[in-house]
Amino acid sequence: MGILEKIAEIEKEMSRTQKNKATEYHIGLLKAKLARYRTMLLEPSSKSGGKGEGFDVMKSGDARVAMIGFPSVGKSTFLSKATETRSESANYEFTTLTCIPGKIHYKGANIQLLDLPGIIEGAAQGKGRGRQVIAVAKTADLILMMLDASKGEKQKELLEKELESVGIRLNSRKPNIYFKVKKGGGISFNATCKLTHLNEKLVYVILHDYKIHNAEVLVREDCTVDEFIDVILGNRKYIKCLYCYNKIDQISLEEVDRLAREPNSVVCSCEMDLNMDYLIEKIWTTLDLLRVYTKRRGEYPDFEGGLILRNNSTIEHVCHHIHRTLVDDFKYALVWGTSAKHQPQRVGLNHVVETEDVIQIVKKI
């Protein structure tokens, strides 16, 4: 029996098993097995075949956004309109057959936008070059899920299911669980809060299924069985996702209003250039980037350029952004802006900068 057959058998058994107090250990064990088989499915096989055309694109710019969606939902049209890159678009499916990169220039930032081929149901099992598409999506800072506004919520559910089955967790953070495998001493389990989904016996059962007999587990929040399995595997990607409903010119105003009020959602029409500016602005705010400026001693700040950084960046990140050897000669920095207690404030490498700060780096003599 192959891995796909085993996965199908476990999913069938989970669907026919009633969820109650008596079956929670059995379901927990099935979930652990299912996660293990899915991980095995994604690992490359030892038999190496001929090399095919890869999707690997060198990461460039300040952030990477990957567009994912079913065929013919407007991904290539958006890439052509938002960037200077031309991507072939037509009225038939699978127009794009490889990864096409473009670049959005917005507020001084260079955001890399990837137009990936349309994925189909069963992409997680490798159908329609799905594995290559999902592998590129794992490297992105933001997933832009392109959806056809005229086709209902089913497409969104299918895409979320495909991404979840390969270890991509959308709009969620890593569970607050401390987990460490030890060489001896058995399993030590502790919790700092009341647990409604997990208990000590269930944790033991799951760990034994993964052949882990010596470990330390500290649960700091009320987590589910799936979240605990994610921590054990340690290969999950937690990525922000923005849902873009395209082709709003084909639906009613009431439906547009309903979709626009959904969380993490934007409505637009790429063909008719409706709401495109707001979509790019929403990508910028969801990426959570900030802009800081530098100045030389005795001169005015350079407000023309500026540095684009991730949120919660420190002075050390600023130094690395300017030059990788600057940290070795760093003495202190002067900061003007909202992150400073007084203007200017003398700070060290661990000072967290905020947007629109002005920074002067002082080197050792």
XYZ file of C-alpha atoms in Angstrom:
365
model
C 0.000 0.000 0.000
C 1.444 3.382 -1.064
C 1.518 6.590 0.996
C -1.451 8.113 -0.876
C -3.583 5.032 -0.143
C -2.593 5.147 3.542
C -3.524 8.855 3.738
C -6.892 8.177 2.080
C -7.561 5.273 4.485
C -6.762 7.390 7.577
C -8.947 10.283 6.312
C -11.812 7.814 5.703
C -11.452 6.367 9.221
C -11.376 9.885 10.760
C -14.555 10.871 8.895
C -16.506 7.856 10.187
C -15.205 8.077 13.783
C -17.512 9.930 16.171
C -15.847 12.719 18.140
C -16.379 12.277 21.856
C -14.432 11.769 25.093
C -13.899 8.056 24.471
C -12.424 8.471 20.967
C -10.202 11.567 21.468
C -7.015 9.458 21.939
C -7.775 7.402 18.822
C -8.411 10.553 16.742
C -5.238 12.153 18.124
C -3.245 9.098 17.055
C -4.821 9.170 13.568
C -3.935 12.884 13.206
C -0.316 12.160 14.184
C -0.085 9.358 11.584
C -1.709 11.554 8.924
C 0.783 14.405 9.542
C 3.699 11.927 9.366
C 2.558 10.412 6.060
C 1.990 13.875 4.536
C 5.536 14.868 5.536
C 6.870 11.678 3.895
C 4.897 12.522 0.744
C 6.562 15.939 0.449
C 10.100 14.619 0.945
C 11.903 13.995 -2.354
C 12.208 10.329 -3.266
C 15.643 8.669 -3.261
C 15.207 7.663 -6.916
C 16.329 10.672 -8.896
C 14.696 11.055 -12.261
C 15.577 13.459 -15.052
C 15.792 17.111 -14.151
C 12.703 19.128 -14.982
C 12.210 22.860 -15.262
C 12.423 24.347 -11.757
C 10.506 27.266 -10.275
C 13.377 28.535 -8.131
C 13.629 32.329 -8.422
C 16.354 34.248 -6.609
C 14.911 36.273 -3.741
C 15.362 39.994 -4.296
C 13.910 43.255 -3.052
C 12.642 44.071 0.434
C 9.884 41.402 0.563
C 8.456 38.552 -1.508
C 4.758 38.097 -2.372
C 3.586 34.863 -4.016
C 0.295 34.749 -5.928
C -1.589 31.488 -5.561
C -4.900 30.579 -7.114
C -6.753 28.299 -9.485
C -6.143 28.698 -13.236
C -7.581 31.761 -14.997
C -8.417 33.943 -11.972
C -6.362 36.994 -13.022
C -2.880 36.419 -11.566
C -1.021 37.247 -14.782
C -3.232 40.287 -15.438
C -2.459 41.689 -11.984
C 1.289 41.108 -12.469
C 1.206 42.953 -15.803
C -0.780 45.889 -14.358
C 1.102 46.227 -11.028
C 4.650 45.730 -12.340
C 6.633 46.453 -15.503
C 6.789 42.709 -16.278
C 4.635 41.282 -19.042
C 3.025 37.926 -18.245
C 0.983 36.173 -20.902
C -2.727 36.235 -20.103
C -5.587 34.714 -22.081
C -9.135 33.375 -21.680
C -8.002 29.750 -21.410
C -6.615 27.932 -18.356
C -2.908 27.214 -17.622
C -1.607 30.200 -19.634
C 1.288 30.519 -17.166
C 3.430 27.360 -17.002
C 6.401 28.574 -14.941
C 7.181 31.147 -12.220
C 7.340 34.721 -13.551
C 8.803 37.365 -11.196
C 7.945 41.063 -11.208
C 8.683 44.019 -8.953
C 6.284 46.502 -7.324
C 7.813 49.902 -6.497
C 5.825 51.403 -3.612
C 6.858 54.004 -0.998
C 10.520 53.444 -1.756
C 10.255 49.660 -1.328
C 10.934 47.002 -3.962
C 8.419 44.190 -3.429
C 9.032 41.017 -5.462
C 5.786 39.646 -6.897
C 5.724 36.043 -8.176
C 3.150 34.872 -10.712
C 2.879 31.121 -10.090
C 1.041 28.648 -12.348
C -2.542 27.899 -11.354
C -2.875 24.978 -8.962
C -5.621 22.357 -9.075
C -7.297 20.188 -6.460
C -4.808 17.547 -5.298
C -1.775 19.817 -5.763
C -0.387 18.679 -2.403
C -0.063 15.161 -3.872
C 1.875 16.556 -6.837
C -0.931 17.032 -9.387
C -0.393 19.779 -11.957
C 3.131 20.704 -10.758
C 1.536 21.537 -7.403
C 4.602 20.617 -5.339
C 6.849 23.117 -7.130
C 4.245 25.894 -6.737
C 3.812 25.201 -3.017
C 7.601 24.969 -2.475
C 7.992 28.518 -3.843
C 5.035 29.717 -1.727
C 6.854 28.539 1.418
C 9.645 31.059 0.754
C 7.261 34.045 0.528
C 6.664 36.727 3.175
C 3.037 37.065 2.064
C 0.681 34.853 0.070
C -1.736 36.715 -2.193
C -4.574 34.262 -2.767
C -6.301 35.251 -6.013
C -9.952 34.183 -6.085
C -12.715 34.527 -8.660
C -15.485 36.556 -6.996
C -18.134 34.878 -9.172
C -17.298 31.305 -8.068
C -18.214 31.308 -4.369
C -16.323 30.316 -1.202
C -15.560 26.730 -2.270
C -12.342 27.720 -4.092
C -11.023 29.493 -0.966
C -11.689 26.417 1.193
C -9.966 24.098 -1.323
C -6.855 26.310 -1.569
C -6.604 26.632 2.221
C -6.918 22.847 2.548
C -4.141 22.249 -0.043
C -1.779 24.704 1.675
C -2.557 23.353 5.152
C -1.853 19.764 4.088
C 1.715 20.726 3.092
C 2.506 22.562 6.317
C 1.635 26.190 5.461
C -0.373 27.872 8.213
C -2.158 31.011 7.011
C -2.623 34.076 9.244
C -1.655 32.212 12.410
C 1.346 32.239 14.730
C 3.497 29.456 16.118
C 1.910 27.772 19.194
C 3.440 28.787 22.513
C 4.772 25.308 23.376
C 8.298 24.507 24.558
C 9.362 21.116 23.169
C 12.827 19.565 23.423
C 13.922 15.978 22.755
C 16.293 14.618 25.448
C 18.631 11.623 25.609
C 17.052 10.153 28.746
C 14.726 10.763 31.669
C 11.409 9.896 30.029
C 8.715 12.406 29.057
C 8.215 15.465 31.269
C 4.863 17.223 30.702
C 3.766 20.518 32.282
C 1.172 23.172 31.482
C 0.890 26.763 32.731
C -2.837 27.076 31.865
C -6.009 25.003 31.762
C -6.050 22.675 28.721
C -9.328 21.752 27.003
C -7.934 19.858 23.966
C -4.718 18.233 25.254
C -3.840 16.172 28.310
C -0.810 14.240 29.531
C -2.000 10.849 28.279
C -2.748 12.183 24.779
C 0.696 13.845 24.596
C 2.337 10.520 25.591
C 0.355 8.626 22.906
C 1.306 11.099 20.129
C 4.993 11.223 21.137
C 5.211 7.419 21.275
C 3.734 7.240 17.775
C 6.667 9.410 16.601
C 9.047 7.089 18.552
C 9.941 9.889 20.979
C 10.334 8.443 24.495
C 12.457 11.146 26.163
C 11.350 14.760 25.862
C 10.403 17.892 27.776
C 7.026 19.491 26.990
C 5.797 22.789 28.442
C 2.438 24.071 27.147
C 1.886 27.795 27.749
C -1.501 28.187 26.017
C -4.632 26.154 25.301
C -3.507 24.393 22.092
C -5.230 21.814 19.925
C -3.874 18.380 18.963
C -3.020 19.650 15.455
C -0.989 22.555 16.867
C 0.948 20.194 19.147
C 1.748 17.912 16.171
C 2.973 21.000 14.243
C 5.426 21.752 17.082
C 6.721 18.135 17.089
C 7.343 18.160 13.324
C 8.934 21.620 13.433
C 8.699 22.163 9.663
C 5.572 24.319 9.515
C 5.582 27.755 7.875
C 3.454 30.520 9.385
C 2.755 33.004 6.581
C 0.424 35.984 6.299
C -2.262 35.686 3.633
C -4.320 38.309 1.796
C -7.468 37.143 -0.025
C -8.027 39.043 -3.277
C -11.451 38.650 -4.921
C -10.991 39.485 -8.606
C -13.641 40.028 -11.340
C -16.023 42.048 -9.128
C -17.490 43.566 -12.322
C -19.339 40.251 -12.830
C -21.234 40.207 -9.481
C -23.797 42.401 -7.713
C -22.932 45.381 -5.472
C -24.389 43.570 -2.442
C -22.022 40.641 -2.996
C -19.048 43.016 -3.460
C -19.923 44.713 -0.160
C -20.140 41.338 1.622
C -16.774 40.135 0.271
C -15.055 43.440 1.099
C -16.077 43.061 4.760
C -14.474 39.620 5.080
C -11.280 39.571 7.243
C -7.967 39.967 5.346
C -9.860 40.452 2.072
C -9.696 42.932 -0.820
C -12.031 43.184 -3.819
C -10.820 44.359 -7.235
C -11.104 43.970 -10.987
C -7.704 43.665 -12.675
C -9.221 43.849 -16.162
C -11.064 47.139 -15.468
C -8.443 48.627 -13.045
C -10.947 48.801 -10.156
C -9.476 49.165 -6.620
C -5.935 48.275 -7.768
C -4.267 51.097 -5.791
C -5.943 49.970 -2.566
C -4.821 46.366 -3.186
C -1.150 47.440 -3.483
C -1.523 49.603 -0.358
C -3.044 46.623 1.493
C -0.077 44.443 0.439
C 2.278 47.095 1.903
C 0.400 47.299 5.244
C 0.061 43.488 5.543
C 3.815 43.015 4.974
C 4.299 45.328 7.994
C 7.384 47.073 6.632
C 8.788 50.327 7.989
C 10.978 53.055 6.505
C 13.856 54.818 8.283
C 16.253 57.523 7.136
C 19.976 57.998 7.706
C 22.039 61.165 8.181
C 25.710 62.082 8.238
C 27.219 64.231 10.977
C 26.600 67.957 10.324
C 24.277 67.289 7.365
C 20.524 67.100 6.798
C 18.847 63.657 6.712
C 18.564 61.852 3.386
C 14.779 61.869 2.879
C 15.092 60.848 -0.773
C 16.290 57.277 -0.225
C 15.604 55.687 3.137
C 15.963 52.076 4.262
C 13.106 49.553 4.195
C 13.131 47.236 7.235
C 10.886 44.634 8.854
C 8.819 45.624 11.873
C 10.647 45.310 15.248
C 14.035 45.807 13.551
C 16.922 47.104 15.651
C 19.902 49.390 15.059
C 21.906 46.214 14.327
C 19.593 45.460 11.374
C 20.103 49.041 10.144
C 23.912 48.540 10.267
C 23.675 45.250 8.338
C 21.437 46.962 5.761
C 24.054 49.698 5.173
C 27.118 47.400 5.227
C 27.757 44.027 6.836
C 31.066 45.159 8.442
C 29.572 48.292 10.037
C 28.614 46.415 13.246
C 32.294 45.678 14.000
C 33.152 49.423 14.009
C 29.904 50.523 15.718
C 30.268 52.863 18.742
C 26.738 54.269 19.228
C 23.832 55.711 17.251
C 21.778 58.910 17.540
C 18.054 58.515 16.889
C 15.421 61.168 16.166
C 11.790 60.045 15.976
C 8.995 58.252 17.819
C 11.256 55.474 19.158
C 13.487 58.007 20.989
C 12.670 59.202 24.536
C 14.301 62.560 23.780
C 15.621 64.148 20.576
C 18.210 62.860 19.797
C 18.678 59.772 21.951
C 22.006 57.949 22.145
C 21.326 54.209 21.725
C 23.068 50.863 21.245
C 22.628 47.990 18.791
C 19.527 46.545 20.537
C 17.386 49.694 20.225
C 14.139 48.946 18.293
C 13.466 51.515 15.563
C 10.072 52.764 14.393
C 8.815 54.086 11.068
C 10.127 57.482 9.877
C 13.017 57.475 12.423
C 16.207 59.348 11.504
C 19.413 57.502 12.456
C 23.035 58.629 12.636
C 25.643 55.891 13.115
C 28.854 56.861 14.963
C 31.860 54.591 14.336
C 34.861 53.879 16.538
C 37.897 56.058 15.822
